[in-house]
mmCIF file of C-alpha atoms (C1' of nucleotides) in Angstrom:
data_model
loop_
_atom_site.group_PDB
_atom_site.id
_atom_site.type_symbol
_atom_site.label_atom_id
_atom_site.label_comp_id
_atom_site.label_asym_id
_atom_site.label_seq_id
_atom_site.Cartn_x
_atom_site.Cartn_y
_atom_site.Cartn_z
ATOM 1 C CA MET A 86 -89.189 1.685 106.705
ATOM 2 C CA LEU A 87 -89.220 3.838 103.570
ATOM 3 C CA ILE A 88 -91.857 3.527 100.880
ATOM 4 C CA ARG A 89 -90.028 1.175 98.712
ATOM 5 C CA GLU A 90 -89.658 -1.434 101.303
ATOM 6 C CA LEU A 91 -93.357 -1.202 102.148
ATOM 7 C CA SER A 92 -94.147 -1.569 98.471
ATOM 8 C CA LEU A 93 -91.839 -4.615 98.272
ATOM 9 C CA ARG A 94 -93.257 -6.208 101.390
ATOM 10 C CA THR A 95 -96.796 -5.831 100.302
ATOM 11 C CA GLY A 96 -96.714 -6.044 96.574
ATOM 12 C CA ALA A 97 -98.459 -2.771 96.275
ATOM 13 C CA SER A 98 -96.649 -0.411 93.890
ATOM 14 C CA ILE A 99 -95.175 2.755 95.294
ATOM 15 C CA ARG A 100 -97.642 4.615 93.221
ATOM 16 C CA SER A 101 -100.456 2.768 94.849
ATOM 17 C CA VAL A 102 -99.135 3.267 98.274
ATOM 18 C CA ARG A 103 -99.017 7.025 97.791
ATOM 19 C CA HIS A 104 -102.484 6.876 96.224
ATOM 20 C CA TYR A 105 -103.871 5.077 99.362
ATOM 21 C CA GLU A 106 -102.386 7.878 101.396
ATOM 22 C CA SER A 107 -103.960 10.539 99.306
ATOM 23 C CA LYS A 108 -107.381 8.880 99.839
ATOM 24 C CA GLY A 109 -106.940 8.847 103.551
ATOM 25 C CA LEU A 110 -106.390 5.135 103.958
ATOM 26 C CA LEU A 111 -102.875 5.185 105.237
ATOM 27 C CA GLU A 112 -100.672 7.654 107.030
ATOM 28 C CA ALA A 113 -97.060 8.127 107.119
ATOM 29 C CA ARG A 114 -94.570 10.163 109.223
ATOM 30 C CA ARG A 115 -92.328 12.372 107.430
ATOM 31 C CA LEU A 116 -88.592 12.412 107.985
ATOM 32 C CA ALA A 117 -86.664 15.669 107.963
ATOM 33 C CA ASN A 118 -86.107 14.874 104.366
ATOM 34 C CA GLY A 119 -89.783 14.798 103.518
ATOM 35 C CA TYR A 120 -89.392 11.108 103.032
ATOM 36 C CA ARG A 121 -92.383 9.065 104.075
ATOM 37 C CA GLU A 122 -91.574 6.646 106.986
ATOM 38 C CA TYR A 123 -93.695 3.647 107.851
ATOM 39 C CA ASP A 124 -93.769 1.196 110.824
ATOM 40 C CA GLU A 125 -94.455 -2.414 110.729
ATOM 41 C CA ASP A 126 -98.120 -1.892 111.196
ATOM 42 C CA ALA A 127 -98.277 -0.298 107.858
ATOM 43 C CA ILE A 128 -97.728 -3.697 106.135
ATOM 44 C CA ALA A 129 -100.846 -5.139 107.562
ATOM 45 C CA LYS A 130 -102.826 -2.001 106.710
ATOM 46 C CA VAL A 131 -101.828 -2.059 103.176
ATOM 47 C CA LYS A 132 -102.653 -5.849 102.916
ATOM 48 C CA THR A 133 -106.082 -4.996 104.393
ATOM 49 C CA ILE A 134 -106.542 -2.346 101.800
ATOM 50 C CA GLN A 135 -105.579 -4.754 98.986
ATOM 51 C CA LEU A 136 -108.140 -7.342 100.258
ATOM 52 C CA TYR A 137 -110.908 -4.871 100.380
ATOM 53 C CA LEU A 138 -110.092 -3.441 96.991
ATOM 54 C CA ASN A 139 -110.083 -7.196 95.563
ATOM 55 C CA LEU A 140 -113.540 -7.524 97.037
ATOM 56 C CA GLY A 141 -114.825 -4.595 94.995
ATOM 57 C CA PHE A 142 -114.902 -1.968 97.687
ATOM 58 C CA SER A 143 -113.810 1.588 96.392
ATOM 59 C CA THR A 144 -111.161 3.444 98.230
ATOM 60 C CA ASP A 145 -113.968 5.877 99.460
ATOM 61 C CA ASN A 146 -115.607 3.008 100.994
ATOM 62 C CA ILE A 147 -112.532 1.605 102.542
ATOM 63 C CA ALA A 148 -111.848 5.062 103.919
ATOM 64 C CA GLN A 149 -115.150 5.060 105.722
ATOM 65 C CA ILE A 150 -114.628 1.539 107.107
ATOM 66 C CA ILE A 151 -111.028 2.010 108.160
ATOM 67 C CA ASN A 152 -111.421 5.455 109.724
ATOM 68 C CA CYS A 153 -114.741 4.658 111.568
ATOM 69 C CA PRO A 154 -113.323 3.271 114.732
ATOM 70 C CA THR A 155 -111.131 6.198 115.280
ATOM 71 C CA LEU A 156 -113.609 8.901 114.551
ATOM 72 C CA PRO A 157 -114.784 11.363 117.359
ATOM 73 C CA GLN A 158 -118.240 10.896 118.738
ATOM 74 C CA ASN A 159 -119.895 13.543 116.658
ATOM 75 C CA ASP A 160 -118.908 11.907 113.387
ATOM 76 C CA ARG A 161 -120.877 8.712 114.522
ATOM 77 C CA PRO A 162 -123.313 9.128 111.633
ATOM 78 C CA LEU A 163 -120.357 8.180 109.199
ATOM 79 C CA CYS A 164 -119.923 5.147 111.198
ATOM 80 C CA LYS A 165 -123.542 4.036 110.569
ATOM 81 C CA GLU A 166 -122.850 4.518 106.938
ATOM 82 C CA ALA A 167 -119.683 2.228 107.198
ATOM 83 C CA TYR A 168 -121.848 -0.324 108.973
ATOM 84 C CA LYS A 169 -124.374 -0.259 106.144
ATOM 85 C CA LEU A 170 -121.551 -0.873 103.791
ATOM 86 C CA TYR A 171 -120.488 -3.906 105.723
ATOM 87 C CA LYS A 172 -123.858 -5.356 105.857
ATOM 88 C CA VAL A 173 -124.569 -4.982 102.196
ATOM 89 C CA LYS A 174 -121.248 -6.316 101.160
ATOM 90 C CA LEU A 175 -121.324 -9.071 103.548
ATOM 91 C CA ASP A 176 -124.767 -10.135 102.275
ATOM 92 C CA GLU A 177 -123.429 -10.079 98.795
ATOM 93 C CA VAL A 178 -120.302 -12.038 99.816
ATOM 94 C CA ASN A 179 -122.285 -14.663 101.593
ATOM 95 C CA LYS A 180 -124.647 -15.072 98.739
ATOM 96 C CA GLN A 181 -121.987 -15.358 96.292
ATOM 97 C CA LEU A 182 -119.944 -17.570 98.495
ATOM 98 C CA GLU A 183 -122.661 -20.161 98.510
ATOM 99 C CA ILE A 184 -122.925 -20.036 94.652
ATOM 100 C CA LEU A 185 -119.147 -20.236 94.298
ATOM 101 C CA HIS A 186 -119.064 -23.302 96.535
ATOM 102 C CA SER A 187 -121.704 -24.985 94.569
ATOM 103 C CA ILE A 188 -120.204 -24.219 91.248
ATOM 104 C CA GLN A 189 -116.949 -25.205 92.578
ATOM 105 C CA LEU A 190 -118.283 -28.699 93.315
ATOM 106 C CA ARG A 191 -119.769 -28.961 89.925
ATOM 107 C CA LEU A 192 -116.468 -27.878 88.380
ATOM 108 C CA GLN A 193 -114.534 -30.377 90.506
ATOM 109 C CA GLU A 194 -116.804 -33.181 89.318
ATOM 110 C CA ARG A 195 -116.565 -32.142 85.694
ATOM 111 C CA MET A 196 -112.869 -31.917 85.876
ATOM 112 C CA LYS A 197 -112.531 -35.337 87.456
ATOM 113 C CA GLU A 198 -114.175 -36.762 84.292
ATOM 114 C CA PHE A 199 -111.209 -35.501 82.212
ATOM 115 C CA GLU A 200 -108.276 -36.565 84.343
ATOM 116 C CA MET B 1362 -138.985 -9.651 77.288
ATOM 117 C CA LEU B 1363 -137.231 -6.734 75.581
ATOM 118 C CA ILE B 1364 -134.016 -5.120 76.985
ATOM 119 C CA ARG B 1365 -135.695 -2.309 78.855
ATOM 120 C CA GLU B 1366 -137.791 -4.782 80.994
ATOM 121 C CA LEU B 1367 -134.623 -6.856 81.659
ATOM 122 C CA SER B 1368 -132.848 -3.663 82.727
ATOM 123 C CA LEU B 1369 -135.723 -2.704 85.123
ATOM 124 C CA ARG B 1370 -136.051 -6.026 86.608
ATOM 125 C CA THR B 1371 -132.352 -6.486 87.330
ATOM 126 C CA GLY B 1372 -131.129 -2.823 88.009
ATOM 127 C CA ALA B 1373 -128.481 -3.258 85.402
ATOM 128 C CA SER B 1374 -128.590 -0.366 82.812
ATOM 129 C CA ILE B 1375 -129.503 -0.971 79.311
ATOM 130 C CA ARG B 1376 -126.074 0.050 78.377
ATOM 131 C CA SER B 1377 -124.553 -2.525 80.766
ATOM 132 C CA VAL B 1378 -126.689 -5.322 79.446
ATOM 133 C CA ARG B 1379 -125.460 -4.649 76.008
ATOM 134 C CA HIS B 1380 -121.988 -4.517 77.341
ATOM 135 C CA TYR B 1381 -122.377 -7.933 78.972
ATOM 136 C CA GLU B 1382 -123.482 -9.282 75.693
ATOM 137 C CA SER B 1383 -120.668 -7.916 73.830
ATOM 138 C CA LYS B 1384 -118.299 -9.501 76.441
ATOM 139 C CA GLY B 1385 -120.005 -12.909 75.838
ATOM 140 C CA LEU B 1386 -121.719 -13.135 79.199
ATOM 141 C CA LEU B 1387 -125.261 -13.045 77.853
ATOM 142 C CA GLU B 1388 -127.129 -13.943 74.789
ATOM 143 C CA ALA B 1389 -130.170 -12.602 73.313
ATOM 144 C CA ARG B 1390 -132.534 -13.837 70.534
ATOM 145 C CA ARG B 1391 -133.352 -11.266 67.958
ATOM 146 C CA LEU B 1392 -136.827 -10.464 66.752
ATOM 147 C CA ALA B 1393 -137.654 -9.732 63.137
ATOM 148 C CA ASN B 1394 -136.920 -6.220 64.247
ATOM 149 C CA GLY B 1395 -133.505 -6.771 65.211
ATOM 150 C CA TYR B 1396 -134.684 -6.110 68.887
ATOM 151 C CA ARG B 1397 -133.137 -8.210 71.500
ATOM 152 C CA GLU B 1398 -135.506 -10.579 73.254
ATOM 153 C CA TYR B 1399 -134.822 -12.330 76.516
ATOM 154 C CA ASP B 1400 -136.435 -15.193 78.563
ATOM 155 C CA GLU B 1401 -136.920 -15.242 82.266
ATOM 156 C CA ASP B 1402 -133.613 -17.010 82.720
ATOM 157 C CA ALA B 1403 -131.827 -13.845 81.543
ATOM 158 C CA ILE B 1404 -132.704 -12.195 84.896
ATOM 159 C CA ALA B 1405 -130.865 -14.669 87.016
ATOM 160 C CA LYS B 1406 -127.931 -14.515 84.663
ATOM 161 C CA VAL B 1407 -127.656 -10.765 84.847
ATOM 162 C CA LYS B 1408 -127.815 -11.012 88.596
ATOM 163 C CA THR B 1409 -125.093 -13.435 88.694
ATOM 164 C CA ILE B 1410 -123.037 -11.234 86.589
ATOM 165 C CA GLN B 1411 -123.667 -8.301 88.825
ATOM 166 C CA LEU B 1412 -122.630 -10.370 91.820
ATOM 167 C CA TYR B 1413 -119.418 -11.459 90.251
ATOM 168 C CA LEU B 1414 -118.657 -7.861 89.254
ATOM 169 C CA ASN B 1415 -119.297 -6.810 92.772
ATOM 170 C CA LEU B 1416 -116.917 -9.334 93.892
ATOM 171 C CA GLY B 1417 -114.103 -7.935 91.787
ATOM 172 C CA PHE B 1418 -114.148 -10.283 88.924
ATOM 173 C CA SER B 1419 -113.622 -8.671 85.471
ATOM 174 C CA THR B 1420 -116.013 -9.515 82.690
ATOM 175 C CA ASP B 1421 -113.303 -11.550 81.161
ATOM 176 C CA ASN B 1422 -113.051 -13.621 84.243
ATOM 177 C CA ILE B 1423 -116.827 -13.952 84.346
ATOM 178 C CA ALA B 1424 -116.840 -15.094 80.704
ATOM 179 C CA GLN B 1425 -114.468 -17.948 81.492
ATOM 180 C CA ILE B 1426 -116.458 -19.044 84.523
ATOM 181 C CA ILE B 1427 -119.947 -18.792 82.986
ATOM 182 C CA ASN B 1428 -118.889 -20.472 79.573
ATOM 183 C CA CYS B 1429 -116.746 -23.115 81.057
ATOM 184 C CA PRO B 1430 -119.526 -25.830 81.592
ATOM 185 C CA THR B 1431 -120.891 -25.332 78.106
ATOM 186 C CA LEU B 1432 -117.554 -25.666 76.329
ATOM 187 C CA PRO B 1433 -116.714 -28.358 73.981
ATOM 188 C CA GLN B 1434 -114.150 -30.976 75.313
ATOM 189 C CA ASN B 1435 -111.209 -29.602 73.498
ATOM 190 C CA ASP B 1436 -111.575 -26.241 75.212
ATOM 191 C CA ARG B 1437 -110.924 -27.947 78.485
ATOM 192 C CA PRO B 1438 -107.851 -25.994 79.365
ATOM 193 C CA LEU B 1439 -109.805 -22.878 79.527
ATOM 194 C CA CYS B 1440 -111.924 -24.597 82.197
ATOM 195 C CA LYS B 1441 -108.812 -25.206 84.277
ATOM 196 C CA GLU B 1442 -108.142 -21.625 84.171
ATOM 197 C CA ALA B 1443 -111.619 -20.777 85.339
ATOM 198 C CA TYR B 1444 -111.040 -23.293 88.123
ATOM 199 C CA LYS B 1445 -107.990 -21.570 89.292
ATOM 200 C CA LEU B 1446 -109.793 -18.270 89.205
ATOM 201 C CA TYR B 1447 -112.314 -19.753 91.665
ATOM 202 C CA LYS B 1448 -109.764 -21.034 93.909
ATOM 203 C CA VAL B 1449 -107.936 -17.758 94.204
ATOM 204 C CA LYS B 1450 -110.880 -15.780 94.667
ATOM 205 C CA LEU B 1451 -112.378 -18.198 97.004
ATOM 206 C CA ASP B 1452 -109.408 -17.972 99.256
ATOM 207 C CA GLU B 1453 -109.490 -14.200 99.153
ATOM 208 C CA VAL B 1454 -113.148 -14.146 99.918
ATOM 209 C CA ASN B 1455 -112.849 -16.529 102.831
ATOM 210 C CA LYS B 1456 -110.004 -14.597 104.233
ATOM 211 C CA GLN B 1457 -111.696 -11.339 104.053
ATOM 212 C CA LEU B 1458 -115.009 -12.832 105.252
ATOM 213 C CA GLU B 1459 -113.308 -13.688 108.489
ATOM 214 C CA ILE B 1460 -111.922 -10.317 108.898
ATOM 215 C CA LEU B 1461 -115.332 -8.731 108.098
ATOM 216 C CA HIS B 1462 -117.031 -10.775 110.608
ATOM 217 C CA SER B 1463 -114.654 -9.821 113.361
ATOM 218 C CA ILE B 1464 -114.845 -6.133 112.463
ATOM 219 C CA GLN B 1465 -118.612 -6.414 112.189
ATOM 220 C CA LEU B 1466 -118.667 -7.739 115.860
ATOM 221 C CA ARG B 1467 -116.435 -4.815 116.924
ATOM 222 C CA LEU B 1468 -118.455 -2.350 115.069
ATOM 223 C CA GLN B 1469 -121.832 -3.733 116.651
ATOM 224 C CA GLU B 1470 -120.396 -3.531 120.046
ATOM 225 C CA ARG B 1471 -119.118 0.095 119.466
ATOM 226 C CA MET B 1472 -122.581 1.107 118.133
ATOM 227 C CA LYS B 1473 -124.446 -0.352 120.971
ATOM 228 C CA GLU B 1474 -122.507 1.915 123.152
ATOM 229 C CA PHE B 1475 -124.076 4.863 121.461
ATOM 230 C CA GLU B 1476 -127.697 3.874 121.072
ATOM 231 C "C1'" DC C 1231 -67.909 16.659 94.214
ATOM 232 C "C1'" DT C 1232 -69.909 13.870 91.104
ATOM 233 C "C1'" DT C 1233 -72.596 9.666 90.216
ATOM 234 C "C1'" DG C 1234 -76.389 6.562 91.167
ATOM 235 C "C1'" DA C 1235 -80.092 5.305 93.785
ATOM 236 C "C1'" DC C 1236 -83.716 6.802 96.488
ATOM 237 C "C1'" DT C 1237 -87.343 10.030 97.488
ATOM 238 C "C1'" DA C 1238 -90.977 13.870 96.418
ATOM 239 C "C1'" DT C 1239 -94.680 16.017 93.445
ATOM 240 C "C1'" DA C 1240 -97.250 16.565 89.254
ATOM 241 C "C1'" DA C 1241 -99.030 15.510 84.797
ATOM 242 C "C1'" DC C 1242 -100.425 12.411 81.520
ATOM 243 C "C1'" DA C 1243 -101.881 7.644 80.092
ATOM 244 C "C1'" DT C 1244 -104.484 3.280 80.413
ATOM 245 C "C1'" DA C 1245 -108.007 -0.405 81.390
ATOM 246 C "C1'" DA C 1246 -112.604 -1.517 82.446
ATOM 247 C "C1'" DA C 1247 -117.312 -0.754 83.520
ATOM 248 C "C1'" DT C 1248 -120.570 2.603 82.698
ATOM 249 C "C1'" DG C 1249 -122.807 6.964 81.238
ATOM 250 C "C1'" DT C 1250 -124.281 10.003 77.481
ATOM 251 C "C1'" DC C 1251 -125.212 11.455 73.068
ATOM 252 C "C1'" DA C 1252 -126.061 11.248 68.057
ATOM 253 C "C1'" DT C 1253 -128.263 9.087 64.446
ATOM 254 C "C1'" DG C 1254 -131.578 6.121 62.461
ATOM 255 C "C1'" DC C 1255 -135.038 2.346 62.146
ATOM 256 C "C1'" DT C 1256 -139.588 0.341 64.324
ATOM 257 C "C1'" DT C 1257 -143.840 0.623 66.343
ATOM 258 C "C1'" DT C 1258 -147.800 2.492 68.413
ATOM 259 C "C1'" DA C 1259 -151.139 6.191 69.024
ATOM 260 C "C1'" DT C 1260 -153.260 10.263 67.591
ATOM 261 C "C1'" DA D 135 -149.127 10.327 58.213
ATOM 262 C "C1'" DT D 136 -146.994 12.316 61.801
ATOM 263 C "C1'" DA D 137 -145.341 12.501 66.589
ATOM 264 C "C1'" DA D 138 -143.608 9.912 70.610
ATOM 265 C "C1'" DA D 139 -141.390 6.083 72.537
ATOM 266 C "C1'" DG D 140 -138.499 2.124 72.158
ATOM 267 C "C1'" DC D 141 -134.795 -0.164 69.959
ATOM 268 C "C1'" DA D 142 -130.061 -0.475 67.418
ATOM 269 C "C1'" DT D 143 -125.331 0.967 66.696
ATOM 270 C "C1'" DG D 144 -121.335 3.745 67.351
ATOM 271 C "C1'" DA D 145 -118.526 7.442 69.308
ATOM 272 C "C1'" DC D 146 -117.088 9.959 72.951
ATOM 273 C "C1'" DA D 147 -116.947 10.820 78.253
ATOM 274 C "C1'" DT D 148 -116.313 9.559 82.962
ATOM 275 C "C1'" DT D 149 -114.563 7.132 87.007
ATOM 276 C "C1'" DT D 150 -111.221 4.674 89.516
ATOM 277 C "C1'" DA D 151 -107.121 2.239 90.494
ATOM 278 C "C1'" DT D 152 -102.859 2.118 88.644
ATOM 279 C "C1'" DG D 153 -98.966 2.847 85.377
ATOM 280 C "C1'" DT D 154 -95.551 6.035 83.295
ATOM 281 C "C1'" DT D 155 -92.832 9.964 82.738
ATOM 282 C "C1'" DA D 156 -90.823 14.370 83.866
ATOM 283 C "C1'" DT D 157 -88.481 17.130 87.111
ATOM 284 C "C1'" DA D 158 -86.202 18.079 91.262
ATOM 285 C "C1'" DG D 159 -84.306 17.323 96.069
ATOM 286 C "C1'" DT D 160 -81.455 14.006 99.206
ATOM 287 C "C1'" DC D 161 -77.930 10.953 100.490
ATOM 288 C "C1'" DA D 162 -74.350 7.376 100.264
ATOM 289 C "C1'" DA D 163 -70.216 5.694 97.765
ATOM 290 C "C1'" DG D 164 -66.560 6.372 94.889
#
DNA sequence: CTTGACTATAACATAAATGTCATGCTTTAT
DNA sequence: ATAAAGCATGACATTTATGTTATAGTCAAG
């Protein structure tokens, strides 16, 4: 598919898709045209990028994480960094998730009072 | 405590603390000086703000959420908005948390191979 | 073969959090 | 009382993702 279709099917703007590519998060074959061409997998990839962005990762962080499993062995230290990123974020997320849940409960109760 | 201490004990820069205040996320008594003075609770509040920011909420979002429980009754609609914010983010977080966990597993296995 | 829709790249703009700097008022210590 | 350090406000800068605009190549339809 061409870039517009990818954009429509993910909700990411064309501009953003190109940006993700420039940051090394996404690849595209090029047609004889020079047009970018994507396969179906690209959709899942873009959606993953969107989720990570929504959780407060930067594109640089995301690049580390996404590219890690495909790196050659001598780039392994970069993987360790990606791993650290995970742990830190995972801790944050878990922590906040607890808080969100308790606040959600409190909110739900409060809102019941006014319905 | 004065602003520097709050900054040191939370890791938020003085600049950021003032910014949070200007966005309605944090209050400070003022000494006769004009200096801001905070109590111990301020530390937890700043840390909460930091967590929310790290999860990709904007200060405007955070303001809605934080101020909701203290709003008078006729501002209830704002609370509903805050509640929606929660739900959306909570869904996102849960979704990504699953993915993070599975990736974490994969990572851990891969890293074991190289230790 | 021209028009319109799509693509490309590149430059400039914007929003939001944060950094930095300038200027000036306290306060504390010498 | 003067210097050093902390505070205040305000303006400008920077970063990052994204929007917007300009310019130009490609392709399908009339």
